[in-house]
PDB file of C-alpha atoms and ligand atoms in Angstrom:
ATOM      1  CA  MET A 761       0.043  -0.176  -0.004  1.00 82.00           C
ATOM      2  CA  LEU A 762       0.989   3.311  -0.631  1.00 89.00           C
ATOM      3  CA  GLN A 763       1.060   4.540   3.105  1.00 89.00           C
ATOM      4  CA  ASP A 764       3.160   1.480   4.167  1.00 93.00           C
ATOM      5  CA  ILE A 765       5.521   2.858   1.076  1.00 94.00           C
ATOM      6  CA  THR A 766       5.403   6.570   2.127  1.00 94.00           C
ATOM      7  CA  SER A 767       5.662   6.102   6.078  1.00 94.00           C
ATOM      8  CA  ARG A 768       8.737   3.920   5.262  1.00 95.00           C
ATOM      9  CA  GLU A 769      10.601   6.436   3.179  1.00 95.00           C
ATOM     10  CA  ARG A 770       9.803   9.243   5.905  1.00 94.00           C
ATOM     11  CA  ARG A 771      11.049   6.885   8.612  1.00 95.00           C
ATOM     12  CA  ARG A 772      14.051   6.810   6.463  1.00 96.00           C
ATOM     13  CA  GLY A 773      14.415  10.559   6.814  1.00 97.00           C
ATOM     14  CA  ARG A 774      13.334  11.044   3.413  1.00 97.00           C
ATOM     15  CA  SER A 775      10.480  14.070   2.275  1.00 98.00           C
ATOM     16  CA  VAL A 776       7.611  13.332   0.692  1.00 98.00           C
ATOM     17  CA  GLY A 777       6.157  15.757  -1.718  1.00 98.00           C
ATOM     18  CA  LEU A 778       2.331  15.476  -2.932  1.00 98.00           C
ATOM     19  CA  VAL A 779       0.849  16.605  -6.148  1.00 99.00           C
ATOM     20  CA  PRO A 780      -2.838  16.120  -6.083  1.00 99.00           C
ATOM     21  CA  THR A 781      -4.793  16.095  -9.496  1.00 98.00           C
ATOM     22  CA  MET A 782      -7.449  15.163 -11.393  1.00 98.00           C
ATOM     23  CA  GLY A 783      -5.350  14.479 -14.114  1.00 98.00           C
ATOM     24  CA  ALA A 784      -5.295  15.332 -17.931  1.00 98.00           C
ATOM     25  CA  LEU A 785      -2.154  16.802 -16.909  1.00 98.00           C
ATOM     26  CA  HIS A 786      -0.856  19.778 -18.622  1.00 98.00           C
ATOM     27  CA  ALA A 787       2.027  22.213 -18.221  1.00 98.00           C
ATOM     28  CA  GLY A 788       0.696  23.800 -15.134  1.00 98.00           C
ATOM     29  CA  HIS A 789       0.671  20.399 -13.297  1.00 98.00           C
ATOM     30  CA  MET A 790       3.964  19.672 -14.576  1.00 98.00           C
ATOM     31  CA  SER A 791       5.215  22.937 -13.001  1.00 98.00           C
ATOM     32  CA  LEU A 792       3.931  21.588  -9.471  1.00 98.00           C
ATOM     33  CA  ILE A 793       5.728  18.215  -9.952  1.00 99.00           C
ATOM     34  CA  LYS A 794       9.007  20.092 -10.842  1.00 98.00           C
ATOM     35  CA  ARG A 795       8.917  22.195  -7.959  1.00 98.00           C
ATOM     36  CA  ALA A 796       7.932  18.789  -5.763  1.00 99.00           C
ATOM     37  CA  ARG A 797      10.868  17.193  -7.440  1.00 98.00           C
ATOM     38  CA  ALA A 798      13.209  19.942  -6.450  1.00 98.00           C
ATOM     39  CA  GLU A 799      11.913  20.075  -2.653  1.00 98.00           C
ATOM     40  CA  ASN A 800      11.487  16.352  -1.544  1.00 98.00           C
ATOM     41  CA  ASP A 801      13.464  13.061  -1.998  1.00 98.00           C
ATOM     42  CA  ILE A 802      10.151  11.382  -2.843  1.00 98.00           C
ATOM     43  CA  VAL A 803       7.668  12.450  -4.949  1.00 98.00           C
ATOM     44  CA  VAL A 804       3.655  11.008  -5.418  1.00 98.00           C
ATOM     45  CA  VAL A 805       1.497  12.530  -8.071  1.00 98.00           C
ATOM     46  CA  SER A 806      -2.068  11.523  -7.321  1.00 98.00           C
ATOM     47  CA  ILE A 807      -4.590  11.492 -10.061  1.00 98.00           C
ATOM     48  CA  PHE A 808      -8.593  11.020  -8.970  1.00 98.00           C
ATOM     49  CA  VAL A 809     -11.480  12.862 -10.622  1.00 98.00           C
ATOM     50  CA  ASN A 810     -13.124  13.290  -7.499  1.00 98.00           C
ATOM     51  CA  PRO A 811     -17.022  12.707  -7.700  1.00 98.00           C
ATOM     52  CA  ALA A 812     -17.520  14.611  -4.204  1.00 98.00           C
ATOM     53  CA  GLN A 813     -16.384  17.817  -5.778  1.00 98.00           C
ATOM     54  CA  PHE A 814     -18.835  18.046  -8.715  1.00 98.00           C
ATOM     55  CA  ALA A 815     -22.746  18.636  -8.532  1.00 97.00           C
ATOM     56  CA  ALA A 816     -25.404  16.939 -10.090  1.00 96.00           C
ATOM     57  CA  GLY A 817     -25.145  18.674 -13.551  1.00 95.00           C
ATOM     58  CA  GLU A 818     -21.545  19.378 -14.106  1.00 97.00           C
ATOM     59  CA  ASP A 819     -18.924  17.592 -15.965  1.00 97.00           C
ATOM     60  CA  PHE A 820     -17.814  14.885 -13.907  1.00 98.00           C
ATOM     61  CA  ASN A 821     -18.701  12.459 -16.677  1.00 97.00           C
ATOM     62  CA  LYS A 822     -17.298  14.492 -19.194  1.00 97.00           C
ATOM     63  CA  TYR A 823     -14.081  15.441 -17.504  1.00 98.00           C
ATOM     64  CA  PRO A 824     -10.912  14.558 -19.407  1.00 97.00           C
ATOM     65  CA  ARG A 825      -9.825  10.932 -18.512  1.00 98.00           C
ATOM     66  CA  ASP A 826      -6.534   9.636 -19.798  1.00 97.00           C
ATOM     67  CA  LEU A 827      -4.385   7.708 -17.410  1.00 98.00           C
ATOM     68  CA  ALA A 828      -1.900   5.830 -19.658  1.00 98.00           C
ATOM     69  CA  SER A 829      -1.005   9.382 -21.129  1.00 98.00           C
ATOM     70  CA  ASP A 830      -0.577  11.272 -17.805  1.00 98.00           C
ATOM     71  CA  ALA A 831       1.351   8.241 -16.286  1.00 98.00           C
ATOM     72  CA  GLY A 832       3.709   8.558 -19.230  1.00 98.00           C
ATOM     73  CA  MET A 833       4.051  12.068 -18.754  1.00 98.00           C
ATOM     74  CA  ILE A 834       5.190  11.731 -15.501  1.00 98.00           C
ATOM     75  CA  GLN A 835       7.141   8.499 -15.617  1.00 98.00           C
ATOM     76  CA  ASP A 836      10.682   9.840 -15.490  1.00 98.00           C
ATOM     77  CA  LYS A 837       9.484  12.788 -13.049  1.00 98.00           C
ATOM     78  CA  ALA A 838       7.764  11.587  -9.714  1.00 98.00           C
ATOM     79  CA  ASP A 839       8.195   8.338  -7.901  1.00 98.00           C
ATOM     80  CA  TYR A 840       4.508   7.409  -7.395  1.00 97.00           C
ATOM     81  CA  LEU A 841       1.084   7.579  -9.451  1.00 98.00           C
ATOM     82  CA  PHE A 842      -1.856   7.101  -7.066  1.00 98.00           C
ATOM     83  CA  ALA A 843      -5.186   6.850  -9.032  1.00 98.00           C
ATOM     84  CA  PRO A 844      -7.601   5.054  -6.710  1.00 98.00           C
ATOM     85  CA  GLU A 845     -11.231   3.926  -8.117  1.00 97.00           C
ATOM     86  CA  ALA A 846     -13.652   5.765  -6.454  1.00 98.00           C
ATOM     87  CA  TRP A 847     -15.125   2.724  -4.542  1.00 97.00           C
ATOM     88  CA  ALA A 848     -11.774   2.687  -2.625  1.00 97.00           C
ATOM     89  CA  LEU A 849     -11.961   6.503  -1.512  1.00 98.00           C
ATOM     90  CA  TYR A 850     -15.467   6.532  -0.970  1.00 98.00           C
ATOM     91  CA  PRO A 851     -16.993   2.913  -0.346  1.00 98.00           C
ATOM     92  CA  SER A 852     -20.437   2.521   0.128  1.00 98.00           C
ATOM     93  CA  GLY A 853     -21.914   4.020   3.642  1.00 98.00           C
ATOM     94  CA  TYR A 854     -19.111   7.115   3.437  1.00 98.00           C
ATOM     95  CA  ASN A 855     -20.154   9.756   5.329  1.00 98.00           C
ATOM     96  CA  THR A 856     -17.790  12.112   6.450  1.00 98.00           C
ATOM     97  CA  TRP A 857     -17.130  15.562   5.220  1.00 98.00           C
ATOM     98  CA  VAL A 858     -14.786  18.320   5.877  1.00 98.00           C
ATOM     99  CA  TYR A 859     -16.356  21.689   5.896  1.00 97.00           C
ATOM    100  CA  VAL A 860     -14.184  24.992   5.627  1.00 98.00           C
ATOM    101  CA  GLU A 861     -16.808  27.593   7.293  1.00 97.00           C
ATOM    102  CA  GLY A 862     -16.905  30.971   6.039  1.00 97.00           C
ATOM    103  CA  LEU A 863     -14.798  30.771   2.792  1.00 98.00           C
ATOM    104  CA  SER A 864     -16.401  27.982   0.893  1.00 96.00           C
ATOM    105  CA  GLU A 865     -20.347  28.907   0.440  1.00 94.00           C
ATOM    106  CA  GLY A 866     -21.549  32.391  -0.660  1.00 94.00           C
ATOM    107  CA  LYS A 867     -18.032  33.467  -2.232  1.00 97.00           C
ATOM    108  CA  LEU A 868     -16.874  33.232  -5.540  1.00 98.00           C
ATOM    109  CA  CYS A 869     -17.079  29.885  -7.153  1.00 98.00           C
ATOM    110  CA  GLY A 870     -18.793  29.073  -3.810  1.00 98.00           C
ATOM    111  CA  ARG A 871     -22.010  30.868  -5.142  1.00 98.00           C
ATOM    112  CA  PHE A 872     -22.060  29.077  -7.993  1.00 98.00           C
ATOM    113  CA  ARG A 873     -20.868  25.743  -7.056  1.00 98.00           C
ATOM    114  CA  PRO A 874     -22.631  24.573  -4.052  1.00 96.00           C
ATOM    115  CA  GLY A 875     -20.929  21.812  -2.086  1.00 97.00           C
ATOM    116  CA  HIS A 876     -17.783  22.016  -4.284  1.00 98.00           C
ATOM    117  CA  PHE A 877     -15.141  23.230  -1.393  1.00 98.00           C
ATOM    118  CA  LYS A 878     -16.873  20.252   0.668  1.00 98.00           C
ATOM    119  CA  GLY A 879     -15.755  17.615  -1.982  1.00 98.00           C
ATOM    120  CA  VAL A 880     -12.379  19.228  -2.439  1.00 98.00           C
ATOM    121  CA  ALA A 881     -11.651  19.741   1.224  1.00 98.00           C
ATOM    122  CA  THR A 882     -12.702  16.195   2.141  1.00 98.00           C
ATOM    123  CA  ILE A 883     -10.727  14.300  -0.678  1.00 99.00           C
ATOM    124  CA  VAL A 884      -7.614  16.745   0.144  1.00 99.00           C
ATOM    125  CA  LEU A 885      -7.593  15.571   3.951  1.00 98.00           C
ATOM    126  CA  LYS A 886      -8.129  12.149   2.699  1.00 98.00           C
ATOM    127  CA  LEU A 887      -5.188  11.849   0.043  1.00 98.00           C
ATOM    128  CA  PHE A 888      -2.902  13.983   3.237  1.00 98.00           C
ATOM    129  CA  ASN A 889      -3.886  10.843   5.599  1.00 97.00           C
ATOM    130  CA  ILE A 890      -3.299   8.486   2.951  1.00 97.00           C
ATOM    131  CA  ILE A 891       0.502   9.733   1.653  1.00 97.00           C
ATOM    132  CA  GLN A 892       1.143  11.698   4.759  1.00 96.00           C
ATOM    133  CA  PRO A 893       3.053  14.103   2.879  1.00 98.00           C
ATOM    134  CA  ASP A 894       5.573  16.940   4.091  1.00 98.00           C
ATOM    135  CA  ARG A 895       4.587  19.497   1.252  1.00 98.00           C
ATOM    136  CA  ALA A 896       1.588  19.437  -0.839  1.00 99.00           C
ATOM    137  CA  TYR A 897       1.433  21.367  -4.199  1.00 99.00           C
ATOM    138  CA  PHE A 898      -1.456  23.358  -5.447  1.00 98.00           C
ATOM    139  CA  GLY A 899      -1.571  25.785  -8.006  1.00 98.00           C
ATOM    140  CA  LEU A 900      -3.031  29.603  -7.565  1.00 98.00           C
ATOM    141  CA  LYS A 901      -5.504  29.586 -10.430  1.00 98.00           C
ATOM    142  CA  ASP A 902      -7.657  27.559  -8.058  1.00 98.00           C
ATOM    143  CA  TYR A 903      -7.388  30.718  -5.909  1.00 98.00           C
ATOM    144  CA  GLN A 904     -10.087  29.741  -3.410  1.00 98.00           C
ATOM    145  CA  GLN A 905      -9.348  26.215  -3.118  1.00 98.00           C
ATOM    146  CA  SER A 906      -5.612  27.074  -2.175  1.00 98.00           C
ATOM    147  CA  VAL A 907      -7.294  29.414   0.512  1.00 98.00           C
ATOM    148  CA  ILE A 908      -9.395  26.962   1.607  1.00 98.00           C
ATOM    149  CA  ILE A 909      -6.931  24.119   1.974  1.00 98.00           C
ATOM    150  CA  ARG A 910      -4.551  26.408   4.023  1.00 98.00           C
ATOM    151  CA  LYS A 911      -7.057  27.286   6.435  1.00 98.00           C
ATOM    152  CA  MET A 912      -8.081  23.562   6.694  1.00 98.00           C
ATOM    153  CA  ALA A 913      -4.515  22.715   7.386  1.00 98.00           C
ATOM    154  CA  SER A 914      -3.945  25.577   9.732  1.00 98.00           C
ATOM    155  CA  ASP A 915      -7.382  24.819  11.672  1.00 98.00           C
ATOM    156  CA  LEU A 916      -6.807  21.014  11.973  1.00 98.00           C
ATOM    157  CA  ASP A 917      -3.045  21.259  12.882  1.00 98.00           C
ATOM    158  CA  LEU A 918      -1.920  19.726   9.822  1.00 98.00           C
ATOM    159  CA  SER A 919       2.066  19.057   9.593  1.00 97.00           C
ATOM    160  CA  VAL A 920       1.823  19.086   5.984  1.00 98.00           C
ATOM    161  CA  ASP A 921       3.414  22.494   4.395  1.00 98.00           C
ATOM    162  CA  ILE A 922       0.762  23.553   1.297  1.00 98.00           C
ATOM    163  CA  VAL A 923       3.087  24.959  -1.133  1.00 98.00           C
ATOM    164  CA  LEU A 924       1.220  27.244  -3.589  1.00 98.00           C
ATOM    165  CA  CYS A 925       2.313  27.962  -7.255  1.00 98.00           C
ATOM    166  CA  PRO A 926       1.919  30.570  -9.716  1.00 98.00           C
ATOM    167  CA  THR A 927      -0.539  29.634 -12.480  1.00 98.00           C
ATOM    168  CA  ILE A 928       1.104  28.488 -15.825  1.00 98.00           C
ATOM    169  CA  ARG A 929      -0.604  30.569 -18.940  1.00 98.00           C
ATOM    170  CA  GLU A 930      -0.658  29.863 -22.471  1.00 98.00           C
ATOM    171  CA  PRO A 931       1.277  32.404 -24.512  1.00 98.00           C
ATOM    172  CA  ASP A 932      -1.996  34.593 -24.832  1.00 97.00           C
ATOM    173  CA  GLY A 933      -2.430  34.469 -21.260  1.00 98.00           C
ATOM    174  CA  LEU A 934      -5.261  32.285 -20.685  1.00 98.00           C
ATOM    175  CA  ALA A 935      -4.803  30.360 -17.681  1.00 98.00           C
ATOM    176  CA  MET A 936      -3.754  26.441 -18.382  1.00 98.00           C
ATOM    177  CA  SER A 937      -6.507  24.147 -17.192  1.00 98.00           C
ATOM    178  CA  SER A 938      -7.897  20.712 -18.328  1.00 97.00           C
ATOM    179  CA  ARG A 939     -10.924  22.275 -18.981  1.00 97.00           C
ATOM    180  CA  ASN A 940      -9.386  24.593 -21.935  1.00 98.00           C
ATOM    181  CA  ALA A 941     -10.087  21.107 -23.758  1.00 97.00           C
ATOM    182  CA  TYR A 942     -13.616  21.725 -24.283  1.00 97.00           C
ATOM    183  CA  LEU A 943     -13.494  24.881 -26.070  1.00 98.00           C
ATOM    184  CA  ALA A 944     -13.822  24.753 -29.675  1.00 98.00           C
ATOM    185  CA  PRO A 945     -11.145  26.990 -31.679  1.00 98.00           C
ATOM    186  CA  GLU A 946     -13.476  30.024 -31.544  1.00 98.00           C
ATOM    187  CA  GLU A 947     -14.299  29.477 -27.994  1.00 98.00           C
ATOM    188  CA  ARG A 948     -10.765  29.309 -27.155  1.00 98.00           C
ATOM    189  CA  GLU A 949      -9.933  32.539 -29.049  1.00 97.00           C
ATOM    190  CA  ALA A 950     -12.950  34.262 -26.787  1.00 97.00           C
ATOM    191  CA  ALA A 951     -11.332  32.948 -23.718  1.00 98.00           C
ATOM    192  CA  ARG A 952      -8.561  35.247 -23.822  1.00 98.00           C
ATOM    193  CA  ALA A 953     -10.749  37.862 -22.518  1.00 98.00           C
ATOM    194  CA  LEU A 954     -10.898  36.536 -18.943  1.00 98.00           C
ATOM    195  CA  TYR A 955      -7.332  37.513 -18.528  1.00 98.00           C
ATOM    196  CA  GLU A 956      -7.788  40.444 -20.476  1.00 98.00           C
ATOM    197  CA  ALA A 957      -9.960  41.714 -18.033  1.00 98.00           C
ATOM    198  CA  LEU A 958      -8.588  40.581 -14.892  1.00 98.00           C
ATOM    199  CA  GLN A 959      -5.298  42.622 -16.107  1.00 98.00           C
ATOM    200  CA  ALA A 960      -7.482  45.586 -17.083  1.00 98.00           C
ATOM    201  CA  GLY A 961      -8.592  45.503 -13.663  1.00 98.00           C
ATOM    202  CA  ALA A 962      -5.450  44.785 -12.112  1.00 98.00           C
ATOM    203  CA  GLY A 963      -3.862  47.594 -13.876  1.00 98.00           C
ATOM    204  CA  LEU A 964      -6.303  50.341 -12.966  1.00 98.00           C
ATOM    205  CA  VAL A 965      -6.202  49.113  -9.426  1.00 98.00           C
ATOM    206  CA  ARG A 966      -2.219  49.375  -9.550  1.00 97.00           C
ATOM    207  CA  SER A 967      -2.514  53.012 -10.640  1.00 96.00           C
ATOM    208  CA  GLY A 968      -4.790  53.739  -7.588  1.00 96.00           C
ATOM    209  CA  ALA A 969      -8.198  53.441  -8.941  1.00 97.00           C
ATOM    210  CA  GLY A 970     -10.673  51.936  -6.311  1.00 97.00           C
ATOM    211  CA  PRO A 971     -12.084  48.664  -6.755  1.00 98.00           C
ATOM    212  CA  GLU A 972     -15.659  50.009  -8.423  1.00 98.00           C
ATOM    213  CA  LYS A 973     -13.507  51.051 -11.196  1.00 98.00           C
ATOM    214  CA  ALA A 974     -11.833  47.914 -11.945  1.00 98.00           C
ATOM    215  CA  LYS A 975     -14.920  45.550 -11.307  1.00 98.00           C
ATOM    216  CA  THR A 976     -17.140  48.130 -14.096  1.00 98.00           C
ATOM    217  CA  GLU A 977     -14.246  48.038 -16.610  1.00 98.00           C
ATOM    218  CA  MET A 978     -13.652  44.061 -16.198  1.00 98.00           C
ATOM    219  CA  GLN A 979     -17.146  43.685 -16.664  1.00 98.00           C
ATOM    220  CA  LYS A 980     -17.415  46.093 -19.595  1.00 98.00           C
ATOM    221  CA  ILE A 981     -14.492  43.854 -21.464  1.00 98.00           C
ATOM    222  CA  LEU A 982     -16.318  40.159 -20.641  1.00 98.00           C
ATOM    223  CA  SER A 983     -19.580  41.788 -21.539  1.00 98.00           C
ATOM    224  CA  SER A 984     -18.341  43.125 -24.804  1.00 97.00           C
ATOM    225  CA  ARG A 985     -16.878  40.059 -26.321  1.00 95.00           C
ATOM    226  CA  PRO A 986     -18.397  37.352 -27.916  1.00 94.00           C
ATOM    227  CA  LEU A 987     -19.497  33.361 -26.781  1.00 98.00           C
ATOM    228  CA  ILE A 988     -19.160  34.293 -22.940  1.00 98.00           C
ATOM    229  CA  SER A 989     -22.203  32.825 -22.260  1.00 97.00           C
ATOM    230  CA  GLU A 990     -22.237  34.430 -18.635  1.00 98.00           C
ATOM    231  CA  ILE A 991     -20.386  36.328 -16.119  1.00 98.00           C
ATOM    232  CA  GLN A 992     -20.508  34.728 -12.928  1.00 98.00           C
ATOM    233  CA  TYR A 993     -18.269  37.152 -10.968  1.00 98.00           C
ATOM    234  CA  ALA A 994     -15.382  39.485 -11.902  1.00 98.00           C
ATOM    235  CA  SER A 995     -14.504  41.916  -9.007  1.00 98.00           C
ATOM    236  CA  VAL A 996     -11.635  42.945  -6.610  1.00 98.00           C
ATOM    237  CA  TYR A 997     -11.567  40.729  -3.140  1.00 98.00           C
ATOM    238  CA  ASN A 998      -9.648  40.700  -0.346  1.00 98.00           C
ATOM    239  CA  PRO A 999      -7.168  37.898  -0.538  1.00 98.00           C
ATOM    240  CA  GLU A1000      -7.736  36.039   2.431  1.00 98.00           C
ATOM    241  CA  THR A1001     -11.287  36.426   3.654  1.00 98.00           C
ATOM    242  CA  LEU A1002     -12.287  36.528   0.303  1.00 98.00           C
ATOM    243  CA  GLU A1003     -14.753  39.348   0.881  1.00 98.00           C
ATOM    244  CA  GLU A1004     -15.465  41.588  -2.293  1.00 98.00           C
ATOM    245  CA  LEU A1005     -13.755  45.003  -1.602  1.00 98.00           C
ATOM    246  CA  SER A1006     -15.584  48.509  -1.530  1.00 98.00           C
ATOM    247  CA  ALA A1007     -12.137  50.127  -0.994  1.00 97.00           C
ATOM    248  CA  ILE A1008      -8.608  49.263  -1.102  1.00 97.00           C
ATOM    249  CA  GLU A1009      -6.897  50.015   2.048  1.00 95.00           C
ATOM    250  CA  LYS A1010      -3.441  47.445   1.964  1.00 95.00           C
ATOM    251  CA  THR A1011      -2.057  45.034  -0.565  1.00 96.00           C
ATOM    252  CA  PRO A1012      -1.975  42.346  -2.077  1.00 97.00           C
ATOM    253  CA  VAL A1013      -5.435  42.855  -3.573  1.00 98.00           C
ATOM    254  CA  LEU A1014      -7.394  39.761  -5.225  1.00 98.00           C
ATOM    255  CA  LEU A1015      -8.811  40.036  -8.536  1.00 98.00           C
ATOM    256  CA  ALA A1016     -10.834  37.207  -9.572  1.00 99.00           C
ATOM    257  CA  GLY A1017     -13.184  35.802 -12.358  1.00 98.00           C
ATOM    258  CA  ALA A1018     -15.265  33.306 -13.663  1.00 98.00           C
ATOM    259  CA  ILE A1019     -17.133  33.174 -17.016  1.00 98.00           C
ATOM    260  CA  ARG A1020     -18.876  30.482 -19.238  1.00 98.00           C
ATOM    261  CA  ILE A1021     -18.028  29.988 -22.743  1.00 98.00           C
ATOM    262  CA  GLY A1022     -20.473  27.895 -23.861  1.00 95.00           C
ATOM    263  CA  ASN A1023     -20.995  25.407 -21.325  1.00 94.00           C
ATOM    264  CA  THR A1024     -17.423  25.845 -20.449  1.00 97.00           C
ATOM    265  CA  ARG A1025     -16.693  27.144 -16.976  1.00 98.00           C
ATOM    266  CA  LEU A1026     -13.500  29.101 -16.844  1.00 98.00           C
ATOM    267  CA  ILE A1027     -11.988  30.689 -13.741  1.00 98.00           C
ATOM    268  CA  ASP A1028      -8.716  32.881 -13.089  1.00 98.00           C
ATOM    269  CA  ASN A1029      -7.537  35.472 -11.035  1.00 99.00           C
ATOM    270  CA  VAL A1030      -4.635  37.929 -10.325  1.00 98.00           C
ATOM    271  CA  LEU A1031      -2.701  39.364  -7.411  1.00 98.00           C
ATOM    272  CA  VAL A1032      -2.045  42.992  -7.083  1.00 98.00           C
ATOM    273  CA  ASN A1033       1.233  43.253  -4.778  1.00 96.00           C
ATOM    274  CA  GLU A1034       2.028  46.631  -5.295  1.00 90.00           C
ATOM    275  CA  LEU A1035       0.317  50.076  -5.445  1.00 89.00           C
ATOM    276  CA  LYS A1036       2.419  52.829  -7.686  1.00 82.00           C
TER     277      LYS A1036
HETATM  278  O1  PAF B1206      -7.427  21.131  -8.035  1.00 71.50           O
HETATM  279  C1  PAF B1206      -7.989  19.711  -8.502  1.00 71.50           C
HETATM  280  O2  PAF B1206      -7.319  19.342  -9.442  1.00 71.50           O
HETATM  281  C2  PAF B1206      -8.555  19.059  -7.550  1.00 71.50           C
HETATM  282  O3  PAF B1206      -9.316  20.365  -6.933  1.00 71.50           O
HETATM  283  C3  PAF B1206      -7.965  18.654  -6.501  1.00 71.50           C
HETATM  284  C4  PAF B1206      -6.797  19.589  -5.513  1.00 71.50           C
HETATM  285  C5  PAF B1206      -6.879  17.602  -6.942  1.00 71.50           C
HETATM  286  C6  PAF B1206      -9.015  17.788  -5.169  1.00 71.50           C
HETATM  287  O4  PAF B1206      -9.765  16.867  -6.231  1.00 71.50           O
END
């Protein structure tokens, strides 16, 4: 069992780094694996499309899955691949959930994906318990997820170090995501608007504009572009509490957005660390 292997490695004084993923690996995941490789003796990659973080009607069934190709991509970059079946992690009668209050529901993606972060926190804690990593690596593209996981680790006194890594982007700025594969060519072209809007908002914030002006500009850009079927949110937030800001008193400041292009939901964010 992987648990025995990683405990043995740790007893031998070897550090274990975990990169939790849902597969369909891309350059963003590979950057997490590279960082884990540089900072740990042993690198474990998990691939598990977690049913508990998809609501009814979301893309669980069509989420891209290609275990053989993923395994090939990490063959010489990680030491262990953990790819359990759903029944092994959620056997019949499974009934225990982890819920990080205050950050999960009602804010950003939590407003549009009820139950999503409960599913994320639960699976991440289960993976931590199974693999017992010293460090675990997450991408900042899923900003809300990273804040929730850090809070869970702190509130539950977990000894794992949560390492947050920069978003990896396509040349036109689109954040790498397994869901980009859903986009038809013209939708892919339209998708660049999300990062453009965030950059425009961030530019305004950096030069002293208030959140309302930045929000208006982001919404204006997004609503003027073709094929964007829904703007779920695009605004300026406190990066710790995820509250929408009405004034900017200190940095960092989070600008985040979620849109739909056709049926594909895309999220992205930018942090402004300094004001001019
Ligand atoms: O970010 C993801 O891919 C997933 O939410 C995670 C952290 C692997 C949990 O299923």
